[in-house]
Coordinates of N, CA and C in Angstrom, one line a residue:
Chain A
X1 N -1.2 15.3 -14.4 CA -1.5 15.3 -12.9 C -0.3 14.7 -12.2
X2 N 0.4 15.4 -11.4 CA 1.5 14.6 -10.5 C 0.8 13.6 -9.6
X3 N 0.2 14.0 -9.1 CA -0.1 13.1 -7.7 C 0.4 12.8 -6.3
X4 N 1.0 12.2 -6.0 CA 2.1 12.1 -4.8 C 3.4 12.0 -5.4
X5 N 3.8 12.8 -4.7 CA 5.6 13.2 -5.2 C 6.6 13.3 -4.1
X6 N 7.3 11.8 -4.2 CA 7.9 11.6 -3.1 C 9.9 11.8 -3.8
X7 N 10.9 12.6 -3.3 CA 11.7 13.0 -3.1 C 12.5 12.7 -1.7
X8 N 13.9 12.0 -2.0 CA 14.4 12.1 -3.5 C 14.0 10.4 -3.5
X9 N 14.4 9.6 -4.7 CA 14.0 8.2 -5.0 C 15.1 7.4 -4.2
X10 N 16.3 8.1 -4.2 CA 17.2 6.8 -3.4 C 18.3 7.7 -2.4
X11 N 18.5 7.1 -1.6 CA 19.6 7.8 -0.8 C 20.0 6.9 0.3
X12 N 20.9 7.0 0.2 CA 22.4 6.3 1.3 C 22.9 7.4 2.2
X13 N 22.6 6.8 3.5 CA 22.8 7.3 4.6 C 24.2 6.5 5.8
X14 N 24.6 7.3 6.6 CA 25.4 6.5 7.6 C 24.7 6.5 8.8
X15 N 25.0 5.4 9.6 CA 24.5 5.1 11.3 C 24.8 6.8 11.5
X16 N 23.4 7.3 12.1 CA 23.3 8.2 13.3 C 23.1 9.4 12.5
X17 N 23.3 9.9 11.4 CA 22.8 11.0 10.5 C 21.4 11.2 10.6
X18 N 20.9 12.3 10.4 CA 19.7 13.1 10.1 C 19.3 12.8 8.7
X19 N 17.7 12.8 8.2 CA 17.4 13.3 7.1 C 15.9 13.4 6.8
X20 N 15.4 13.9 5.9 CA 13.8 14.4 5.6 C 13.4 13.7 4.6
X21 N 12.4 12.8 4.0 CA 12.0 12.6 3.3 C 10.6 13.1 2.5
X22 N 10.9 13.8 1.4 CA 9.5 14.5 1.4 C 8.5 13.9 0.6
X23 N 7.1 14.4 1.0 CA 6.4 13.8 0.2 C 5.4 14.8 -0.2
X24 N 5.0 15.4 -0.9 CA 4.1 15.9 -1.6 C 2.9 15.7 -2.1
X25 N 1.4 16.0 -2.1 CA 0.3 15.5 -3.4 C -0.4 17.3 -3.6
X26 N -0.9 17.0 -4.3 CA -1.5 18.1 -5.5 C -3.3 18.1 -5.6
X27 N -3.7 16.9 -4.6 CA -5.2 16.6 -5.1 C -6.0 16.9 -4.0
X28 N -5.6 17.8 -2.9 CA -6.2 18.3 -1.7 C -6.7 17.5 -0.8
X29 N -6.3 16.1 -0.6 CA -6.1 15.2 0.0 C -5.8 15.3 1.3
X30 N -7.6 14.9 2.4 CA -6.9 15.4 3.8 C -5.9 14.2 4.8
X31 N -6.0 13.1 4.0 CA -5.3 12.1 5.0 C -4.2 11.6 3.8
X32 N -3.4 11.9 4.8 CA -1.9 10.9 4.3 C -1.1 10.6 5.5
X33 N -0.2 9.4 4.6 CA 0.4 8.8 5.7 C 1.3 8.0 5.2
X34 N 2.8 7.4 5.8 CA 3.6 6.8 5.5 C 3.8 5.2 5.8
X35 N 4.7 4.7 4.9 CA 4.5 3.2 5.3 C 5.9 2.8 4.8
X36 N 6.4 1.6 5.6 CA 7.5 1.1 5.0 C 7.1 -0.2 4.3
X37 N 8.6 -0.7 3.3 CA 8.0 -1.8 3.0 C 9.6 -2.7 3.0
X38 N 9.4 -3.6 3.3 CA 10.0 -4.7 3.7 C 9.7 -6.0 3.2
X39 N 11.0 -6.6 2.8 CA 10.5 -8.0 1.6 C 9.9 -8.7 3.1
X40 N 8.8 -9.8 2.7 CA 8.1 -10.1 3.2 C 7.2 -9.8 4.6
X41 N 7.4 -8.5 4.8 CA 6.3 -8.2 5.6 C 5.1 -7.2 5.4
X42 N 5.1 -6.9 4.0 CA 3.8 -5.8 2.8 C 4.7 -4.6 3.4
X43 N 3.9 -3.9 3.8 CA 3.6 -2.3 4.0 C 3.2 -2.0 5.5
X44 N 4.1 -1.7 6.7 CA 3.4 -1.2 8.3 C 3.5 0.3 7.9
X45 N 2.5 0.7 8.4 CA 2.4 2.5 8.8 C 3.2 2.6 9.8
X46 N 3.8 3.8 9.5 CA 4.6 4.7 10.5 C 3.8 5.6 11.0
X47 N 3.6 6.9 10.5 CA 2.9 7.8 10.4 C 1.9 8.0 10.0
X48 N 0.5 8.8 10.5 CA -0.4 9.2 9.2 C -0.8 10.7 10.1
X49 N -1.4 11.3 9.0 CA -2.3 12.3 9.5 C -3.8 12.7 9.0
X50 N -4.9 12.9 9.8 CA -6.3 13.2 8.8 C -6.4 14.4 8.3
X51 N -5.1 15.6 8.7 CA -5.0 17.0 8.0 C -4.6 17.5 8.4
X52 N -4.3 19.4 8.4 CA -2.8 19.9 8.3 C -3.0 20.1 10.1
X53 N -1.9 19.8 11.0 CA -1.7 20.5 12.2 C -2.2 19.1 13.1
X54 N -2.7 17.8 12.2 CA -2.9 16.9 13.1 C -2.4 15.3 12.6
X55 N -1.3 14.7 13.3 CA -0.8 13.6 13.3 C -1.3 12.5 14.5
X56 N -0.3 11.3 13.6 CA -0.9 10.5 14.4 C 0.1 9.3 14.7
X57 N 0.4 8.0 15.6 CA 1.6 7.3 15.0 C 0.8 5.7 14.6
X58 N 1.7 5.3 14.0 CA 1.0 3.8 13.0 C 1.5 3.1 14.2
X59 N 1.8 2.0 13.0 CA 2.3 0.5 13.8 C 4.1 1.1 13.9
X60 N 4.7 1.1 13.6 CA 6.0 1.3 13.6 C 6.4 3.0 13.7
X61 N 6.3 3.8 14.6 CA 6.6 5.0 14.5 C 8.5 5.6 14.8
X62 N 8.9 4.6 15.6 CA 9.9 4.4 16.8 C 10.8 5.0 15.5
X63 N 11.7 5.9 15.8 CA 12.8 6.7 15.1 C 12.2 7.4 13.8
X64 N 11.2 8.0 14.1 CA 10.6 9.1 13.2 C 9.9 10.0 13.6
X65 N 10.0 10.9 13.0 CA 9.2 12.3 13.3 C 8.5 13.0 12.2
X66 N 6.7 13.4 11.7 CA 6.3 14.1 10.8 C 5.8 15.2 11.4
X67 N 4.9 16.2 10.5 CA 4.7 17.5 11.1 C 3.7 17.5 9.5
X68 N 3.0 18.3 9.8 CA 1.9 18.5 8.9 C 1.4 19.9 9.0
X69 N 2.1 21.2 8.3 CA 1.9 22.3 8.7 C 0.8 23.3 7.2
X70 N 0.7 21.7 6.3 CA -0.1 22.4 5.3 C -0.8 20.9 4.2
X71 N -1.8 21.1 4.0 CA -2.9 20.1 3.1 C -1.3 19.1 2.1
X72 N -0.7 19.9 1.7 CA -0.1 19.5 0.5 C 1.4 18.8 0.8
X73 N 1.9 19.0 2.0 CA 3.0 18.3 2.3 C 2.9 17.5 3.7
X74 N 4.2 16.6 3.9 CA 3.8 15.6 5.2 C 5.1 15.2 4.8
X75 N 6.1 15.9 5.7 CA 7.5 15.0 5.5 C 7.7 14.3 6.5
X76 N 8.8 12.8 6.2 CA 9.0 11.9 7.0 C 10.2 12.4 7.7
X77 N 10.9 12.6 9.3 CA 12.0 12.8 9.2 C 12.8 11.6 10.6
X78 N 13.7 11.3 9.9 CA 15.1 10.1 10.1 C 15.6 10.6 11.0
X79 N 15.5 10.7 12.4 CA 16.0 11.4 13.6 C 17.5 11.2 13.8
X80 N 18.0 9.7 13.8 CA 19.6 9.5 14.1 C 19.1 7.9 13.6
X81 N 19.4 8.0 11.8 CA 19.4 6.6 11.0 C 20.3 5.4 11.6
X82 N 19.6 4.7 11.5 CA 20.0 3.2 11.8 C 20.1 2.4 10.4
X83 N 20.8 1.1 11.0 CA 20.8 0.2 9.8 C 19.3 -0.4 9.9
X84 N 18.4 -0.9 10.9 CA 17.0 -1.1 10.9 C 16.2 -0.5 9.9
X85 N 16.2 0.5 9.8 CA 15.7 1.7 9.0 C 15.8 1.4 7.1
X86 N 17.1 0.5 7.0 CA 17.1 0.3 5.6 C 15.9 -0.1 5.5
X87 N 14.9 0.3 3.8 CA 13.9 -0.1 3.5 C 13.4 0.9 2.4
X88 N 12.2 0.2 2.0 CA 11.4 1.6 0.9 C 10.7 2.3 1.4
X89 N 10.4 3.5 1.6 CA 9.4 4.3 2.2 C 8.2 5.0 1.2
X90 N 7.4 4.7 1.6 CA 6.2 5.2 0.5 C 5.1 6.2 1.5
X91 N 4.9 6.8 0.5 CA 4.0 8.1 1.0 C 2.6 7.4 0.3
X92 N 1.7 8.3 1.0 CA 0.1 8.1 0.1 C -0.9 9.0 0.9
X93 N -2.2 8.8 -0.1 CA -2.9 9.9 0.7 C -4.1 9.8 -0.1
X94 N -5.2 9.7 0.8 CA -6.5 9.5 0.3 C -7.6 10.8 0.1
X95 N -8.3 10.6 -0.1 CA -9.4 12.0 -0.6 C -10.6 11.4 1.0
X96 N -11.2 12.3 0.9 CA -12.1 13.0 2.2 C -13.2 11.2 1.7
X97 N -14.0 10.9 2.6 CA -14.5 9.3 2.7 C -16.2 10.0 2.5
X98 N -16.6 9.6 1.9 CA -18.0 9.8 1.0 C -19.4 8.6 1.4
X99 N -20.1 9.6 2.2 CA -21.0 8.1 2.6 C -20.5 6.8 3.3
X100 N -20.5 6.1 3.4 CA -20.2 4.8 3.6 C -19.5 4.1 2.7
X101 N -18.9 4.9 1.9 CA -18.2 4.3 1.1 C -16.1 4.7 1.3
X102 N -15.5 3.8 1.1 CA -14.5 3.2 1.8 C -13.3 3.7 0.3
X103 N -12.5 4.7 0.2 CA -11.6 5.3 -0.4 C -10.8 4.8 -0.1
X104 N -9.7 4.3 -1.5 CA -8.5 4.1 -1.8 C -7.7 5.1 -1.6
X105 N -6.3 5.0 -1.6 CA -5.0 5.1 -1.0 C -4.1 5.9 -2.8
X106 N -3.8 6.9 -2.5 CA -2.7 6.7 -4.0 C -1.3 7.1 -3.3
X107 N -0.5 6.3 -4.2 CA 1.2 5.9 -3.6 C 1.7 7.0 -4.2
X108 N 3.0 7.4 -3.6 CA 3.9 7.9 -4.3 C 5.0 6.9 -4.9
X109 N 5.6 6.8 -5.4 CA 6.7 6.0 -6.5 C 7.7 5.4 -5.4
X110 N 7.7 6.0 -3.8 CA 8.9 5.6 -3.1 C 10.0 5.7 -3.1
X111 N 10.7 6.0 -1.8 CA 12.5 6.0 -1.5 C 12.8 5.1 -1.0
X112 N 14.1 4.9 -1.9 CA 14.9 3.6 -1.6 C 16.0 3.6 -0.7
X113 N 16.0 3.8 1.0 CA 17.1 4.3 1.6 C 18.2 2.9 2.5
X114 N 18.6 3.4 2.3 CA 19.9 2.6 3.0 C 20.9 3.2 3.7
X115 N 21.1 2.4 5.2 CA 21.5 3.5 5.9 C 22.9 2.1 6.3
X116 N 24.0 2.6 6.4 CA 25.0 2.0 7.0 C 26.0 2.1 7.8
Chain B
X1 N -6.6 -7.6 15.9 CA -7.1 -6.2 15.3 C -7.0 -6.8 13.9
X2 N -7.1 -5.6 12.7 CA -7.1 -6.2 11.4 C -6.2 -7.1 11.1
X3 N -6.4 -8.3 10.1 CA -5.0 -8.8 9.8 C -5.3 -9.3 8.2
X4 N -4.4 -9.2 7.2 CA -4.6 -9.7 6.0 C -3.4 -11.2 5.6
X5 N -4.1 -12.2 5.3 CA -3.2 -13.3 4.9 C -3.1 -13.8 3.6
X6 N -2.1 -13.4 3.0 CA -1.9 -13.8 1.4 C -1.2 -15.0 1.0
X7 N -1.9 -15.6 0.1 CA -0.2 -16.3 -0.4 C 1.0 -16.7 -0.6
X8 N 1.5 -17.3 0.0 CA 3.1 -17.2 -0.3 C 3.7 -17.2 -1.7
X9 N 4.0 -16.8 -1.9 CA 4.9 -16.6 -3.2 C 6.9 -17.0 -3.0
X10 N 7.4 -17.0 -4.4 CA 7.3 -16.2 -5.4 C 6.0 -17.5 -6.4
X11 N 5.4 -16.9 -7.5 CA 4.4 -17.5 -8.1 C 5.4 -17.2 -9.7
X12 N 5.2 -18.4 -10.5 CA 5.9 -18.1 -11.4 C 4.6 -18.9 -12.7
X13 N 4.3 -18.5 -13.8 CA 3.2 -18.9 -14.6 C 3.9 -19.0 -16.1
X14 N 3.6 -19.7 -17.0 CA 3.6 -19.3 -17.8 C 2.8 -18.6 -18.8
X15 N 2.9 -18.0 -19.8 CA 2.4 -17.0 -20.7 C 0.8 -17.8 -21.2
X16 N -0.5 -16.8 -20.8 CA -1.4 -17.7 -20.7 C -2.3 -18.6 -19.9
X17 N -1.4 -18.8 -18.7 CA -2.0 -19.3 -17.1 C -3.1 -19.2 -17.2
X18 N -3.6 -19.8 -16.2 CA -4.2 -19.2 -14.8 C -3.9 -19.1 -13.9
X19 N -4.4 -17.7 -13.0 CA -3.9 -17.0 -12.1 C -5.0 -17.0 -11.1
X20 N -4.1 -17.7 -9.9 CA -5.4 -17.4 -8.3 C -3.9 -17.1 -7.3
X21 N -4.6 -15.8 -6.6 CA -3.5 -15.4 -5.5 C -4.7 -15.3 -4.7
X22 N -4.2 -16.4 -3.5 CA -5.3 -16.1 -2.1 C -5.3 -15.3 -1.5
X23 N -6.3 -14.9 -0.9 CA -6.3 -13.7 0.5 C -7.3 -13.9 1.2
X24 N -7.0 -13.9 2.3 CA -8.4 -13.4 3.6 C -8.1 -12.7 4.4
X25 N -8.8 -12.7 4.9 CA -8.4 -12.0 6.1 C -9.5 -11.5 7.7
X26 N -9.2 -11.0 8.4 CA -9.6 -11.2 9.6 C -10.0 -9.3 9.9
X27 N -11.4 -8.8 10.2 CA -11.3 -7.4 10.5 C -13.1 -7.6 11.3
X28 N -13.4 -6.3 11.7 CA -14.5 -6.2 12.7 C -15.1 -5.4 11.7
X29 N -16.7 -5.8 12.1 CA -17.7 -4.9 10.7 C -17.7 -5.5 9.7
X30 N -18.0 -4.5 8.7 CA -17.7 -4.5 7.1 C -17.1 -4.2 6.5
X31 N -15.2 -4.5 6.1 CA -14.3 -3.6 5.6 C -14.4 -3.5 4.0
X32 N -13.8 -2.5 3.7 CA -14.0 -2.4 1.9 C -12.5 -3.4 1.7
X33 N -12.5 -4.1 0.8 CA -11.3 -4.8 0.2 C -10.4 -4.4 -0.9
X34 N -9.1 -4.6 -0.9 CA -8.5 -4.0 -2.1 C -7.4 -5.1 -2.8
X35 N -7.1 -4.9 -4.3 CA -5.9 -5.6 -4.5 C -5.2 -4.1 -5.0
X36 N -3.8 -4.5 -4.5 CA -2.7 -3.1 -5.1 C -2.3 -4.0 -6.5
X37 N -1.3 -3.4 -6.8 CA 0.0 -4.1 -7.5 C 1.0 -2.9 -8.1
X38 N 2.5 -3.8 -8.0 CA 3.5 -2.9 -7.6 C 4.1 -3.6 -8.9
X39 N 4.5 -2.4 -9.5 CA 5.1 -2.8 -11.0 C 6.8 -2.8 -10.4
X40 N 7.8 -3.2 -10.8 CA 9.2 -3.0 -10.6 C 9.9 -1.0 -10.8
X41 N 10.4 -1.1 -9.5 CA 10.7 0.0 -9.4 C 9.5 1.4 -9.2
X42 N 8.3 0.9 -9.1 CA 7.5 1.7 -9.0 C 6.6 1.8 -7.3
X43 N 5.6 2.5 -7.2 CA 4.8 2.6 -6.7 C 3.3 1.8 -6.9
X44 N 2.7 1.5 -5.3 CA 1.8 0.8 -5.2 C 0.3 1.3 -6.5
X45 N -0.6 0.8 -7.1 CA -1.4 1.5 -7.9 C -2.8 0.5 -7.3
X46 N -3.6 1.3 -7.6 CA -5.4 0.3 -7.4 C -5.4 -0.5 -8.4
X47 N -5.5 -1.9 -8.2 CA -6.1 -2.5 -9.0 C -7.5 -2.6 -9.5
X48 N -8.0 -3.2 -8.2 CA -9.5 -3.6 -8.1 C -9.7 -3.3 -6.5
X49 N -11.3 -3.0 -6.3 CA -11.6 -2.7 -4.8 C -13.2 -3.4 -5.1
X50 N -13.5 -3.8 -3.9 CA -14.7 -4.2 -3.3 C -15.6 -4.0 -1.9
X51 N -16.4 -3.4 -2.0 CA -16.9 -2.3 -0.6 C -18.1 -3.0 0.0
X52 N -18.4 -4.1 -0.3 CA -19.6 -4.7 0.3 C -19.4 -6.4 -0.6
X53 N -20.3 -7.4 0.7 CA -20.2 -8.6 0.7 C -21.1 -9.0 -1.0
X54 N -20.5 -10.1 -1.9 CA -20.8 -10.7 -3.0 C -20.7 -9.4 -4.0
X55 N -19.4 -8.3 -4.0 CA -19.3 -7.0 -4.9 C -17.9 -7.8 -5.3
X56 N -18.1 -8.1 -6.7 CA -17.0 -8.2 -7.7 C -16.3 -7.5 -7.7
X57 N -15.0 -7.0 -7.7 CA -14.0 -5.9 -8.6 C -13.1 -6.4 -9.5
X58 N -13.0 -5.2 -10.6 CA -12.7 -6.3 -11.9 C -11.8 -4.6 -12.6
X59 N -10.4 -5.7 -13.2 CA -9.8 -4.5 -14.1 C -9.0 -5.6 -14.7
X60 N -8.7 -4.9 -15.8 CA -7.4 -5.1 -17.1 C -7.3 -7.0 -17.0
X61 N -8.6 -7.3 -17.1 CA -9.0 -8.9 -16.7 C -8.6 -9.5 -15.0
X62 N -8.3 -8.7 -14.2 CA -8.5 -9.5 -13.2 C -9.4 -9.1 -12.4
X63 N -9.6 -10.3 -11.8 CA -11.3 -10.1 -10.9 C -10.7 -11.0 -9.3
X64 N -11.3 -10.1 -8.5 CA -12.0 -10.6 -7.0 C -13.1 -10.9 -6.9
X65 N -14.2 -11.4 -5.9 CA -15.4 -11.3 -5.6 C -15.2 -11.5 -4.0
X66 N -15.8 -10.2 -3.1 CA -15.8 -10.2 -1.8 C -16.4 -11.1 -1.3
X67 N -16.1 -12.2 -0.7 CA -16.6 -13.2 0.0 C -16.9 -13.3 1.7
X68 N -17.5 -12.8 2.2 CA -17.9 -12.6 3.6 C -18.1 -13.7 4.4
X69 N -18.9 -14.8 3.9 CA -18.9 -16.4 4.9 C -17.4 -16.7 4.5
X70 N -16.5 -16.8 3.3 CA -15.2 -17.1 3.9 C -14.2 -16.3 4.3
X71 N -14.5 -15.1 4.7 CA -13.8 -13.9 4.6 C -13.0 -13.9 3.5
X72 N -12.7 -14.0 2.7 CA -11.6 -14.3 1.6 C -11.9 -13.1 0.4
X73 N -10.9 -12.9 -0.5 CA -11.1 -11.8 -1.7 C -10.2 -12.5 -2.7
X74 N -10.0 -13.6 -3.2 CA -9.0 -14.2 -4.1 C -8.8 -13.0 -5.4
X75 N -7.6 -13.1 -6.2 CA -7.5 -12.7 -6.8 C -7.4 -13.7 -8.1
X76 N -7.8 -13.3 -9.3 CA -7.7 -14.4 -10.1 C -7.9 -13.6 -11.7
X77 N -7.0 -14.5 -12.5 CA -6.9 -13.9 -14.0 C -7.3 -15.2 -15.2
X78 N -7.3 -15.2 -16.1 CA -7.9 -16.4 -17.0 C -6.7 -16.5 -17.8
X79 N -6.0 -15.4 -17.9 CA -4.7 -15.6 -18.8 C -4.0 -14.3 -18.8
X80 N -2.3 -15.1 -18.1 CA -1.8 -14.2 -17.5 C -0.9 -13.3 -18.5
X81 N -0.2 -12.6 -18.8 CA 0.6 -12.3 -19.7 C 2.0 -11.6 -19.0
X82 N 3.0 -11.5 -20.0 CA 4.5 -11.2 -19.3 C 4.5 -9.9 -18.4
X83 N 3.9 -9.5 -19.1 CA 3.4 -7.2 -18.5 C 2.5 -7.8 -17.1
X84 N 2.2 -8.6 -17.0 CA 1.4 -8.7 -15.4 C 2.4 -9.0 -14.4
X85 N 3.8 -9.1 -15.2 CA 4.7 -9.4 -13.4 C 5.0 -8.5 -12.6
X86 N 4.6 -8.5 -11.6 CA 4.1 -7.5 -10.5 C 4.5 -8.2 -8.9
X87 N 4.3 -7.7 -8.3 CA 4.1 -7.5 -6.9 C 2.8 -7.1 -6.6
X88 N 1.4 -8.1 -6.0 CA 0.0 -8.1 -5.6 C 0.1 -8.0 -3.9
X89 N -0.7 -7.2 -3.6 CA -1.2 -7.0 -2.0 C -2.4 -6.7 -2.1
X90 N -2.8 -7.7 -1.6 CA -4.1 -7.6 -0.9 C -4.2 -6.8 0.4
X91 N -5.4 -5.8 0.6 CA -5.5 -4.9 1.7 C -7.0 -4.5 2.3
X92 N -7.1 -4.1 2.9 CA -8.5 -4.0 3.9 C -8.4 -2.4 4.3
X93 N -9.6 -2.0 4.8 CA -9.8 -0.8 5.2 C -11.3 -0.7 5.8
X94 N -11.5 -0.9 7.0 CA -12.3 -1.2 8.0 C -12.6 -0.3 9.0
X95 N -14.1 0.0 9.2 CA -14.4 1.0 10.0 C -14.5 2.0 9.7
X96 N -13.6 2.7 11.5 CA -13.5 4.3 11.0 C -12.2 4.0 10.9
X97 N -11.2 3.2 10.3 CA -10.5 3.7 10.2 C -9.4 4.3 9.4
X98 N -8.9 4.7 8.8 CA -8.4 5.4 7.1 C -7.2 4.9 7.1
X99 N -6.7 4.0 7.8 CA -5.3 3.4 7.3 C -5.4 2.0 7.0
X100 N -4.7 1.7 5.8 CA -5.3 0.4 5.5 C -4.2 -0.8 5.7
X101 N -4.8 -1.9 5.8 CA -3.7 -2.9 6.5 C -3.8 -4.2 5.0
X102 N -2.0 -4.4 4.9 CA -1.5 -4.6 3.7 C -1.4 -6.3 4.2
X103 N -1.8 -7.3 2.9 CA -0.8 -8.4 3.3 C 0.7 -8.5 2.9
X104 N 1.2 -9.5 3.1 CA 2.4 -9.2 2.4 C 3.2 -9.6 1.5
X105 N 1.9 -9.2 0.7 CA 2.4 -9.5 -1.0 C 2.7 -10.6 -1.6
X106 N 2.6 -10.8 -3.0 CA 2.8 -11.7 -3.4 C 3.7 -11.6 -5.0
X107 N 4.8 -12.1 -5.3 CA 5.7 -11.8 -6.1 C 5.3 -12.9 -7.4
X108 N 4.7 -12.3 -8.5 CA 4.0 -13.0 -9.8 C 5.1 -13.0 -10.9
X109 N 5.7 -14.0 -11.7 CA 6.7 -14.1 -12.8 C 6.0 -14.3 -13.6
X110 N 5.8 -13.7 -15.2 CA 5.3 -14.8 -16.5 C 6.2 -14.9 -16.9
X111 N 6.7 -16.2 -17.4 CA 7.2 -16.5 -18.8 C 7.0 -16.2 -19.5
X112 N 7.3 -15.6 -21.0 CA 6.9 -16.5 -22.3 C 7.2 -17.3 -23.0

């Protein structure tokens, strides 16, 4: 089972470049959503969506853009990279919420970008 | 609004420990509780989750137990071993809402 499949793992960018980070799952998963992570401050959302055609913005959205035009993809895109922006980016995406009961999150492996 | 507070780290044990990594946290309602952990170079994985007040969660020997009068979800192990060095976050997921809010981690070393 792949699961969340985030492409590519690392990449080096310059101040003010474009780029897509994709992310992928396989388990028909209607909410996903992105997060960065930063030594000491966990994981802020950027982005999420509860399914295809509808987004939303997190705690930190400011210099990103997603689109959600199908169940199985949700790419992150890097409008004009900054050095702020260095960080890990992780995808994830939960299955449809059952009763009253409260579903976990599955990661993707994360990109490691660096922008300078 | 939600907030999760962990332990400061880095936490360093030797082979064997015991292991307690705090957490509480602050949310409206009844949120389900989570610990992640982040192997090196990888991605966040479930550890353990707990979805209602005095609900244990328990894996690969570590255990929480959801605590509601102190808001808290400790994490804790009886003996830690080298393969447990990780990266722990504790996390919440409250309401209606589907995005979950992370603390900020805690960086665990074993010796042997």
């Amino acid at each position: 089972n792949a699961g969340v499949t985030q492409t590519p793992k690392f990449q080096v960018l310059k101040t003010g470049q474009s780029m897509t980070l994709q992310c992928a799952q396989d388990m028909n998963h209607e909410y996903m959503s992105w997060y960065r992570q930063d030594p000491g401050m966990g994981l802020r959302l950027i982005h999420y969506s509860v399914g295809a055609g509808i987004t939303d913005q997190g705690e930190v959205p400011n210099g990103y853009n997603v689109s959600r035009s199908t169940t199985e993809d949700f790419p992150l895109r890097l409008l004009s990279a900054a050095p702020s922006q260095t960080s890990v980016y992780f995808c994830a995406s939960s299955p449809p919420r059952q009763g009253s009961g409260r579903t976990e999150a599955f990661f993707g492996q994360g990109t490691r970008l660096t922008v300078v | 609004g939600d907030s999760v507070t962990q332990m400061e780290g880095p936490v360093t044990l030797s082979e064997e420990a015991f292991l307690t990594i705090n957490c509480t946290y602050t949310a409206t309602g009844y949120p389900s509780l989570f610990w992640y952990v982040q192997y090196p170079g990888e991605g966040l994985q479930l550890l353990l989750k707990a979805t209602k007040a005095d609900d244990k969660g328990s894996n690969k020997g570590f255990e929480a137990t959801y605590r509601k009068e102190t808001t808290s979800f400790h994490l804790e192990k009886g003996s830690v071993q080298v393969s447990d060095s990780a990266v722990y976050f504790c996390a919440l997921l409250s309401g209606s809402a589907r995005q979950l809010t992370f603390g900020s981690g805690t960086q665990l070393t074993v010796l042997p």
